[in-house]
Amino acid sequence: QRRVHGNQEMSGSDQLSTCKFKVIYCSGEDEEHQAKEIEKVDKESKGWESKRFCDYPQTIIIQFEEIVNLHEIQILCHEFKIPTRIELLAYVPLIPLEAIPMEKLQSLSYKKIGHVSFDANERTNYTARELKSVYVDFFAFLFRLQIGKCYTNKFNSFKQVGIVSIKCIASKSKLGLPKQIQEKTGEKAPEIASSPSQPLKEEEKGEKELLGSPSPNIVQTEEKIEPPLDVGTMQELRMLEKEKEKAVENEDFDEAIRLCLLYTSPSPRDRG
């Protein structure tokens, strides 16, 4: 059975689901609206807001429980503390996996996915929140949001930006080290030594619901970002996924590790 998700044809085996994540870094936050609030996908979330009169861009980095293949990102913005745009970047760790020190989070080799723009919201007189559904296709363990300057309006006196909530829909990438390999090699998924409270200095309606049923004061918009890699490269990555999965099923863990290492090479065509 196949279905379409954001103009992408998906098979039933892809098992799309909402990804859990935690905020591991933010460049600044309002005391009453901390970054960890965007982890909540419910009506209790107060959302994240930047500090008053902050510098731009602002940065938020989130970590998934494992490497995932992201297909849709939903970002619910504040009704008047609105960023002009948000750049999306992703990072997949090298093998072997190591703990990532807090001070190195900003300097990691993130892959730029693209950017999304938001409406100034004048037409609703700042009473509605924009829910942006972004259709993508990329792998990520860390997901970085580079948040641009705010729109100026009569309500945003302190020139802040705000994100109420983020929802990520993905399938498991199968590129991370499976449990059997972890047991054989002792390797574990990377852990981030961080505290989010101590920063360093958009087709299927049912899957578009972020905070329960869409409220009358939420305006839904959609965008699609094409994969940052060419079609040929993406096909090679998919083939690597299947080969590695087969190696694990055959308990050929050395071959599975070799395929993991191939994925982290700069270009599939340079792997030899």
mmCIF file of C-alpha atoms in Angstrom:
data_model
loop_
_atom_site.group_PDB
_atom_site.id
_atom_site.type_symbol
_atom_site.label_atom_id
_atom_site.label_comp_id
_atom_site.label_asym_id
_atom_site.label_seq_id
_atom_site.Cartn_x
_atom_site.Cartn_y
_atom_site.Cartn_z
ATOM 1 C CA GLN A 1 0.000 0.000 0.000
ATOM 2 C CA ARG A 2 1.340 3.423 -0.973
ATOM 3 C CA ARG A 3 0.217 6.904 -0.160
ATOM 4 C CA VAL A 4 1.254 10.483 -0.840
ATOM 5 C CA HIS A 5 2.733 12.678 1.838
ATOM 6 C CA GLY A 6 3.619 16.230 0.858
ATOM 7 C CA ASN A 7 3.755 15.184 -2.819
ATOM 8 C CA GLN A 8 6.103 12.347 -1.837
ATOM 9 C CA GLU A 9 4.996 8.776 -2.498
ATOM 10 C CA MET A 10 5.455 6.694 0.626
ATOM 11 C CA SER A 11 5.109 2.978 1.244
ATOM 12 C CA GLY A 12 3.377 1.494 4.258
ATOM 13 C CA SER A 13 6.728 0.169 5.498
ATOM 14 C CA ASP A 14 8.102 3.693 5.886
ATOM 15 C CA GLN A 15 6.195 3.997 9.176
ATOM 16 C CA LEU A 16 5.976 7.762 9.475
ATOM 17 C CA SER A 17 5.625 8.949 13.024
ATOM 18 C CA THR A 18 6.151 12.005 15.181
ATOM 19 C CA CYS A 19 9.724 12.226 16.447
ATOM 20 C CA LYS A 20 10.538 12.969 20.038
ATOM 21 C CA PHE A 21 13.344 15.449 20.560
ATOM 22 C CA LYS A 22 14.939 17.636 23.170
ATOM 23 C CA VAL A 23 16.328 21.143 22.917
ATOM 24 C CA ILE A 24 20.038 20.995 23.607
ATOM 25 C CA TYR A 25 21.051 24.566 22.805
ATOM 26 C CA CYS A 26 19.548 28.000 22.374
ATOM 27 C CA SER A 27 21.339 31.298 21.938
ATOM 28 C CA GLY A 28 18.927 33.087 24.251
ATOM 29 C CA GLU A 29 15.501 32.820 25.825
ATOM 30 C CA ASP A 30 12.971 34.840 27.762
ATOM 31 C CA GLU A 31 12.747 33.694 31.366
ATOM 32 C CA GLU A 32 9.004 33.041 31.043
ATOM 33 C CA HIS A 33 9.273 31.335 27.635
ATOM 34 C CA GLN A 34 12.243 28.983 27.660
ATOM 35 C CA ALA A 35 13.344 26.905 24.679
ATOM 36 C CA LYS A 36 12.375 23.625 26.316
ATOM 37 C CA GLU A 37 8.713 24.686 25.926
ATOM 38 C CA ILE A 38 8.788 23.794 22.208
ATOM 39 C CA GLU A 39 9.303 20.142 23.171
ATOM 40 C CA LYS A 40 5.665 20.084 24.317
ATOM 41 C CA VAL A 41 3.149 19.188 21.584
ATOM 42 C CA ASP A 42 0.068 20.238 23.524
ATOM 43 C CA LYS A 43 -1.946 23.268 24.556
ATOM 44 C CA GLU A 44 0.102 23.657 27.731
ATOM 45 C CA SER A 45 3.122 24.911 25.817
ATOM 46 C CA LYS A 46 3.961 28.553 26.432
ATOM 47 C CA GLY A 47 6.425 28.448 23.556
ATOM 48 C CA TRP A 48 9.908 29.872 23.194
ATOM 49 C CA GLU A 49 10.618 33.576 22.905
ATOM 50 C CA SER A 50 13.928 35.291 22.432
ATOM 51 C CA LYS A 51 15.282 37.814 24.878
ATOM 52 C CA ARG A 52 14.179 41.389 24.525
ATOM 53 C CA PHE A 53 16.195 43.403 21.990
ATOM 54 C CA CYS A 54 18.268 40.330 21.142
ATOM 55 C CA ASP A 55 20.855 40.040 18.380
ATOM 56 C CA TYR A 56 19.969 38.104 15.221
ATOM 57 C CA PRO A 57 20.036 35.435 14.066
ATOM 58 C CA GLN A 58 18.901 33.404 17.059
ATOM 59 C CA THR A 59 19.784 29.717 17.155
ATOM 60 C CA ILE A 60 17.966 26.647 18.476
ATOM 61 C CA ILE A 61 19.427 23.150 18.156
ATOM 62 C CA ILE A 62 17.340 20.055 18.829
ATOM 63 C CA GLN A 63 18.438 16.438 19.170
ATOM 64 C CA PHE A 64 16.425 13.386 18.091
ATOM 65 C CA GLU A 65 16.551 10.077 19.916
ATOM 66 C CA GLU A 66 18.233 8.518 16.870
ATOM 67 C CA ILE A 67 19.135 9.362 13.277
ATOM 68 C CA VAL A 68 15.854 9.933 11.430
ATOM 69 C CA ASN A 69 14.722 10.579 7.868
ATOM 70 C CA LEU A 70 12.642 13.749 8.172
ATOM 71 C CA HIS A 71 9.646 14.183 5.832
ATOM 72 C CA GLU A 72 7.669 17.039 7.372
ATOM 73 C CA ILE A 73 8.372 19.824 9.842
ATOM 74 C CA GLN A 74 5.570 21.879 11.382
ATOM 75 C CA ILE A 75 6.471 25.205 12.954
ATOM 76 C CA LEU A 76 3.828 27.196 14.834
ATOM 77 C CA CYS A 77 4.861 30.830 15.192
ATOM 78 C CA HIS A 78 3.823 33.491 17.665
ATOM 79 C CA GLU A 79 1.052 35.782 16.432
ATOM 80 C CA PHE A 80 3.071 39.004 16.508
ATOM 81 C CA LYS A 81 6.619 38.060 17.543
ATOM 82 C CA ILE A 82 7.259 36.732 14.052
ATOM 83 C CA PRO A 83 10.587 35.874 12.392
ATOM 84 C CA THR A 84 10.981 36.915 8.762
ATOM 85 C CA ARG A 85 12.576 33.555 7.941
ATOM 86 C CA ILE A 86 14.127 30.460 9.472
ATOM 87 C CA GLU A 87 17.041 28.553 7.972
ATOM 88 C CA LEU A 88 17.026 24.774 8.479
ATOM 89 C CA LEU A 89 20.235 22.797 8.904
ATOM 90 C CA ALA A 90 20.927 19.157 9.789
ATOM 91 C CA TYR A 91 23.817 17.154 11.191
ATOM 92 C CA VAL A 92 24.505 13.418 11.123
ATOM 93 C CA PRO A 93 27.409 12.343 13.378
ATOM 94 C CA LEU A 94 30.448 10.515 12.084
ATOM 95 C CA ILE A 95 31.278 6.934 12.983
ATOM 96 C CA PRO A 96 32.430 6.122 15.606
ATOM 97 C CA LEU A 97 29.854 8.128 17.501
ATOM 98 C CA GLU A 98 31.213 10.314 20.245
ATOM 99 C CA ALA A 99 29.802 12.681 22.826
ATOM 100 C CA ILE A 100 29.563 16.188 21.405
ATOM 101 C CA PRO A 101 30.857 18.877 23.790
ATOM 102 C CA MET A 102 28.566 21.832 24.286
ATOM 103 C CA GLU A 103 31.151 24.292 23.008
ATOM 104 C CA LYS A 104 31.379 22.437 19.660
ATOM 105 C CA LEU A 105 27.666 22.448 18.822
ATOM 106 C CA GLN A 106 27.890 25.666 16.819
ATOM 107 C CA SER A 107 30.972 24.618 14.838
ATOM 108 C CA LEU A 108 29.743 21.208 13.629
ATOM 109 C CA SER A 109 29.512 20.669 9.856
ATOM 110 C CA TYR A 110 25.766 21.181 9.492
ATOM 111 C CA LYS A 111 24.216 20.579 6.069
ATOM 112 C CA LYS A 112 22.022 23.457 4.941
ATOM 113 C CA ILE A 113 18.579 22.173 3.951
ATOM 114 C CA GLY A 114 16.924 25.444 2.968
ATOM 115 C CA HIS A 115 14.841 28.188 4.514
ATOM 116 C CA VAL A 116 11.179 29.053 5.092
ATOM 117 C CA SER A 117 9.583 32.499 5.216
ATOM 118 C CA PHE A 118 6.719 33.710 7.376
ATOM 119 C CA ASP A 119 3.933 36.215 6.775
ATOM 120 C CA ALA A 120 4.006 39.549 8.591
ATOM 121 C CA ASN A 121 0.432 38.775 9.750
ATOM 122 C CA GLU A 122 -0.934 42.287 9.196
ATOM 123 C CA ARG A 123 -4.028 40.932 7.391
ATOM 124 C CA THR A 124 -5.243 39.174 10.555
ATOM 125 C CA ASN A 125 -4.339 42.131 12.762
ATOM 126 C CA TYR A 126 -1.945 39.823 14.607
ATOM 127 C CA THR A 127 -4.711 37.592 15.987
ATOM 128 C CA ALA A 128 -3.752 34.371 14.151
ATOM 129 C CA ARG A 129 -0.694 32.182 14.415
ATOM 130 C CA GLU A 130 0.909 30.802 11.260
ATOM 131 C CA LEU A 131 1.389 27.035 11.187
ATOM 132 C CA LYS A 132 4.014 26.366 8.543
ATOM 133 C CA SER A 133 4.150 22.782 7.232
ATOM 134 C CA VAL A 134 7.423 22.171 5.419
ATOM 135 C CA TYR A 135 7.862 19.029 3.297
ATOM 136 C CA VAL A 136 11.441 17.817 3.134
ATOM 137 C CA ASP A 137 13.541 14.695 2.688
ATOM 138 C CA PHE A 138 16.794 14.564 4.642
ATOM 139 C CA PHE A 139 18.565 12.709 7.415
ATOM 140 C CA ALA A 140 19.252 14.279 10.798
ATOM 141 C CA PHE A 141 20.379 13.552 14.320
ATOM 142 C CA LEU A 142 20.783 17.218 15.229
ATOM 143 C CA PHE A 143 18.436 19.798 13.697
ATOM 144 C CA ARG A 144 19.400 23.464 13.801
ATOM 145 C CA LEU A 145 17.054 26.412 13.335
ATOM 146 C CA GLN A 146 18.722 29.698 12.447
ATOM 147 C CA ILE A 147 16.014 32.262 13.208
ATOM 148 C CA GLY A 148 16.145 35.566 11.353
ATOM 149 C CA LYS A 149 15.183 39.032 12.517
ATOM 150 C CA CYS A 150 11.652 39.846 13.570
ATOM 151 C CA TYR A 151 8.945 41.767 11.745
ATOM 152 C CA THR A 152 8.354 45.195 13.223
ATOM 153 C CA ASN A 153 4.809 45.903 14.396
ATOM 154 C CA LYS A 154 3.024 47.921 17.065
ATOM 155 C CA PHE A 155 2.686 44.947 19.412
ATOM 156 C CA ASN A 156 6.296 43.767 19.272
ATOM 157 C CA SER A 157 7.838 46.597 21.243
ATOM 158 C CA PHE A 158 10.846 44.551 22.377
ATOM 159 C CA LYS A 159 11.697 43.216 18.892
ATOM 160 C CA GLN A 160 11.444 39.541 19.862
ATOM 161 C CA VAL A 161 10.713 36.356 17.906
ATOM 162 C CA GLY A 162 8.658 33.440 19.195
ATOM 163 C CA ILE A 163 7.984 29.802 18.295
ATOM 164 C CA VAL A 164 5.047 28.141 20.035
ATOM 165 C CA SER A 165 5.812 24.561 19.039
ATOM 166 C CA ILE A 166 7.639 22.330 16.579
ATOM 167 C CA LYS A 167 6.532 18.924 15.305
ATOM 168 C CA CYS A 168 8.755 16.651 13.228
ATOM 169 C CA ILE A 169 7.372 13.724 11.201
ATOM 170 C CA ALA A 170 9.888 11.141 10.063
ATOM 171 C CA SER A 171 10.721 7.538 9.364
ATOM 172 C CA LYS A 172 13.650 5.725 10.916
ATOM 173 C CA SER A 173 16.683 6.274 8.693
ATOM 174 C CA LYS A 174 18.313 2.868 9.329
ATOM 175 C CA LEU A 175 21.644 4.693 9.021
ATOM 176 C CA GLY A 176 22.394 4.734 12.705
ATOM 177 C CA LEU A 177 24.155 1.903 14.473
ATOM 178 C CA PRO A 178 21.581 -0.850 15.145
ATOM 179 C CA LYS A 179 21.332 -2.422 18.573
ATOM 180 C CA GLN A 180 23.223 -5.554 17.505
ATOM 181 C CA ILE A 181 26.228 -3.490 16.357
ATOM 182 C CA GLN A 182 26.153 -1.419 19.534
ATOM 183 C CA GLU A 183 26.391 -4.613 21.560
ATOM 184 C CA LYS A 184 29.262 -5.890 19.413
ATOM 185 C CA THR A 185 31.332 -2.701 19.298
ATOM 186 C CA GLY A 186 30.273 -0.915 22.478
ATOM 187 C CA GLU A 187 29.370 2.161 20.436
ATOM 188 C CA LYS A 188 26.377 4.173 21.611
ATOM 189 C CA ALA A 189 24.408 7.094 20.244
ATOM 190 C CA PRO A 190 26.059 10.424 21.021
ATOM 191 C CA GLU A 191 25.023 12.282 24.124
ATOM 192 C CA ILE A 192 25.049 16.037 24.476
ATOM 193 C CA ALA A 193 26.490 17.553 27.603
ATOM 194 C CA SER A 194 24.082 20.449 27.830
ATOM 195 C CA SER A 195 21.322 22.159 29.724
ATOM 196 C CA PRO A 196 18.648 23.994 27.669
ATOM 197 C CA SER A 197 18.085 26.424 30.517
ATOM 198 C CA GLN A 198 21.747 27.509 30.415
ATOM 199 C CA PRO A 199 22.515 28.700 26.855
ATOM 200 C CA LEU A 200 26.118 29.547 25.986
ATOM 201 C CA LYS A 201 26.292 33.311 25.384
ATOM 202 C CA GLU A 202 3.574 22.092 5.919
ATOM 203 C CA GLU A 203 -1.627 17.315 2.262
ATOM 204 C CA GLU A 204 -2.757 14.967 4.919
ATOM 205 C CA LYS A 205 -4.874 16.946 7.326
ATOM 206 C CA GLY A 206 -4.681 14.415 10.088
ATOM 207 C CA GLU A 207 -0.890 14.610 10.133
ATOM 208 C CA LYS A 208 -0.888 18.394 10.061
ATOM 209 C CA GLU A 209 -2.424 18.747 13.489
ATOM 210 C CA LEU A 210 0.131 20.208 15.808
ATOM 211 C CA LEU A 211 -1.796 21.212 18.888
ATOM 212 C CA GLY A 212 -4.852 19.001 18.521
ATOM 213 C CA SER A 213 -7.446 20.072 15.955
ATOM 214 C CA PRO A 214 -6.475 23.252 14.095
ATOM 215 C CA SER A 215 -7.919 26.231 15.892
ATOM 216 C CA PRO A 216 -9.722 29.106 14.110
ATOM 217 C CA ASN A 217 -6.826 31.389 15.050
ATOM 218 C CA ILE A 218 -4.239 29.215 13.260
ATOM 219 C CA VAL A 219 -3.463 29.915 9.592
ATOM 220 C CA GLN A 220 -1.956 26.886 7.831
ATOM 221 C CA THR A 221 0.630 27.419 5.095
ATOM 222 C CA GLU A 222 2.830 24.949 3.214
ATOM 223 C CA GLU A 223 6.227 24.861 1.562
ATOM 224 C CA LYS A 224 8.339 22.146 0.012
ATOM 225 C CA ILE A 225 12.117 22.083 0.196
ATOM 226 C CA GLU A 226 13.859 19.872 -2.329
ATOM 227 C CA PRO A 227 16.584 17.539 -1.020
ATOM 228 C CA PRO A 228 20.005 19.235 -0.842
ATOM 229 C CA LEU A 229 21.502 16.284 -2.731
ATOM 230 C CA ASP A 230 20.909 15.427 -6.378
ATOM 231 C CA VAL A 231 18.553 12.576 -7.232
ATOM 232 C CA GLY A 232 21.399 10.195 -8.044
ATOM 233 C CA THR A 233 23.078 10.736 -4.695
ATOM 234 C CA MET A 234 19.814 10.259 -2.826
ATOM 235 C CA GLN A 235 19.245 6.974 -4.682
ATOM 236 C CA GLU A 236 22.706 5.791 -3.684
ATOM 237 C CA LEU A 237 21.993 6.623 -0.055
ATOM 238 C CA ARG A 238 18.746 4.650 -0.209
ATOM 239 C CA MET A 239 20.675 1.700 -1.650
ATOM 240 C CA LEU A 240 23.180 1.936 1.188
ATOM 241 C CA GLU A 241 20.318 1.790 3.674
ATOM 242 C CA LYS A 242 19.009 -1.445 2.143
ATOM 243 C CA GLU A 243 22.458 -3.032 1.941
ATOM 244 C CA LYS A 244 23.210 -2.202 5.561
ATOM 245 C CA GLU A 245 19.852 -3.550 6.727
ATOM 246 C CA LYS A 246 20.541 -6.807 4.848
ATOM 247 C CA ALA A 247 24.010 -7.053 6.434
ATOM 248 C CA VAL A 248 22.498 -6.708 9.913
ATOM 249 C CA GLU A 249 19.893 -9.398 9.152
ATOM 250 C CA ASN A 250 22.775 -11.693 8.107
ATOM 251 C CA GLU A 251 24.649 -10.711 11.292
ATOM 252 C CA ASP A 252 27.521 -9.413 9.153
ATOM 253 C CA PHE A 253 28.255 -6.547 11.512
ATOM 254 C CA ASP A 254 31.648 -5.685 10.003
ATOM 255 C CA GLU A 255 29.944 -5.058 6.655
ATOM 256 C CA ALA A 256 27.190 -3.051 8.359
ATOM 257 C CA ILE A 257 29.790 -0.833 10.043
ATOM 258 C CA ARG A 258 31.611 -0.411 6.717
ATOM 259 C CA LEU A 259 28.353 0.788 5.115
ATOM 260 C CA CYS A 260 27.815 3.244 7.984
ATOM 261 C CA LEU A 261 31.270 4.652 7.306
ATOM 262 C CA LEU A 262 30.523 4.943 3.586
ATOM 263 C CA TYR A 263 27.479 7.086 4.358
ATOM 264 C CA THR A 264 29.626 9.617 6.215
ATOM 265 C CA SER A 265 31.953 10.117 3.209
ATOM 266 C CA PRO A 266 31.722 13.561 1.510
ATOM 267 C CA SER A 267 30.134 12.145 -1.663
ATOM 268 C CA PRO A 268 28.804 8.661 -2.523
ATOM 269 C CA ARG A 269 30.579 8.875 -5.868
ATOM 270 C CA ASP A 270 33.917 9.334 -4.071
ATOM 271 C CA ARG A 271 33.567 6.207 -1.984
ATOM 272 C CA GLY A 272 35.167 3.824 -4.469
#
